[in-house]
Amino acid sequence: MILAWKQSYYIARKDLKAYYLKPPLISWGLMLPVVFLLAFYLRNPAGITEVAPGLAALTILFSTTSMTAIVITFEKRI
């Protein structure tokens, strides 16, 4: 059981280095939702709860689309 956890940890660490810490994913997947949240908050601080579901959907959309492009590019290289 410990061996399986160790293997899972090393695979996750490799994937983080190879895929998730690349600039496109950081900019589109992490920074863009924060910028959207800040923009909506500055416009109407009281209505931020109304746009939260849409912001969550945008975060998922941009994260998955940028991740797909990165994975396809790196997997073709191998």
Short mmCIF file of C-alpha atoms in Angstrom, two decimals:
data_model
loop_
_atom_site.label_atom_id
_atom_site.label_comp_id
_atom_site.label_asym_id
_atom_site.label_seq_id
_atom_site.Cartn_x
_atom_site.Cartn_y
_atom_site.Cartn_z
CA MET A 1 0.00 0.00 0.00
CA ILE A 2 2.84 2.41 0.83
CA LEU A 3 4.49 1.63 -2.51
CA ALA A 4 1.31 2.58 -4.36
CA TRP A 5 1.16 5.91 -2.51
CA LYS A 6 4.80 6.61 -3.33
CA GLN A 7 4.25 5.82 -6.98
CA SER A 8 1.18 8.05 -7.08
CA TYR A 9 3.13 10.88 -5.48
CA TYR A 10 5.96 10.68 -8.02
CA ILE A 11 3.55 10.52 -10.95
CA ALA A 12 1.66 13.55 -9.64
CA ARG A 13 4.93 15.43 -9.13
CA LYS A 14 6.06 14.61 -12.67
CA ASP A 15 2.73 15.77 -14.10
CA LEU A 16 2.89 19.01 -12.15
CA LYS A 17 6.32 19.77 -13.56
CA ALA A 18 5.50 18.63 -17.09
CA TYR A 19 2.01 20.05 -17.57
CA TYR A 20 0.52 22.20 -14.83
CA LEU A 21 3.37 24.63 -14.18
CA LYS A 22 3.66 25.84 -17.77
CA PRO A 23 3.07 29.56 -18.51
CA PRO A 24 -0.08 29.15 -20.67
CA LEU A 25 -1.84 27.17 -17.98
CA ILE A 26 -0.82 29.58 -15.25
CA SER A 27 -1.94 32.62 -17.23
CA TRP A 28 -5.20 31.26 -18.63
CA GLY A 29 -6.14 28.88 -15.88
CA LEU A 30 -5.19 30.81 -12.76
CA MET A 31 -4.62 34.48 -13.50
CA LEU A 32 -7.53 35.12 -15.87
CA PRO A 33 -10.25 34.11 -13.36
CA VAL A 34 -8.63 36.32 -10.72
CA VAL A 35 -8.62 39.24 -13.15
CA PHE A 36 -12.29 38.58 -14.02
CA LEU A 37 -13.18 38.42 -10.34
CA LEU A 38 -11.38 41.68 -9.66
CA ALA A 39 -13.05 43.37 -12.65
CA PHE A 40 -16.54 42.31 -11.57
CA TYR A 41 -15.84 43.20 -7.96
CA LEU A 42 -14.65 46.70 -8.85
CA ARG A 43 -17.78 47.28 -10.92
CA ASN A 44 -20.28 46.05 -8.33
CA PRO A 45 -18.91 44.78 -4.98
CA ALA A 46 -22.36 43.75 -3.72
CA GLY A 47 -23.18 41.59 -6.75
CA ILE A 48 -20.12 39.37 -6.67
CA THR A 49 -22.14 36.37 -5.46
CA GLU A 50 -24.33 36.60 -8.56
CA VAL A 51 -21.41 36.20 -10.94
CA ALA A 52 -19.54 33.55 -8.94
CA PRO A 53 -21.08 30.55 -10.80
CA GLY A 54 -20.20 32.09 -14.15
CA LEU A 55 -16.67 32.80 -13.00
CA ALA A 56 -16.32 29.20 -11.84
CA ALA A 57 -17.49 28.02 -15.27
CA LEU A 58 -15.02 30.34 -17.01
CA THR A 59 -12.24 29.05 -14.80
CA ILE A 60 -13.04 25.45 -15.71
CA LEU A 61 -13.38 26.29 -19.41
CA PHE A 62 -10.11 28.19 -19.73
CA SER A 63 -8.20 25.75 -17.54
CA THR A 64 -9.28 22.70 -19.51
CA THR A 65 -8.76 24.28 -22.92
CA SER A 66 -5.28 25.49 -22.06
CA MET A 67 -4.43 22.16 -20.43
CA THR A 68 -5.60 20.26 -23.52
CA ALA A 69 -3.30 22.28 -25.77
CA ILE A 70 -0.34 21.71 -23.49
CA VAL A 71 -0.91 17.97 -23.11
CA ILE A 72 -1.33 17.39 -26.84
CA THR A 73 1.85 19.32 -27.63
CA PHE A 74 3.95 17.57 -25.03
CA GLU A 75 2.58 14.10 -25.73
CA LYS A 76 3.39 14.40 -29.44
CA ARG A 77 6.98 15.20 -28.54
CA ILE A 78 7.41 11.91 -26.69
#
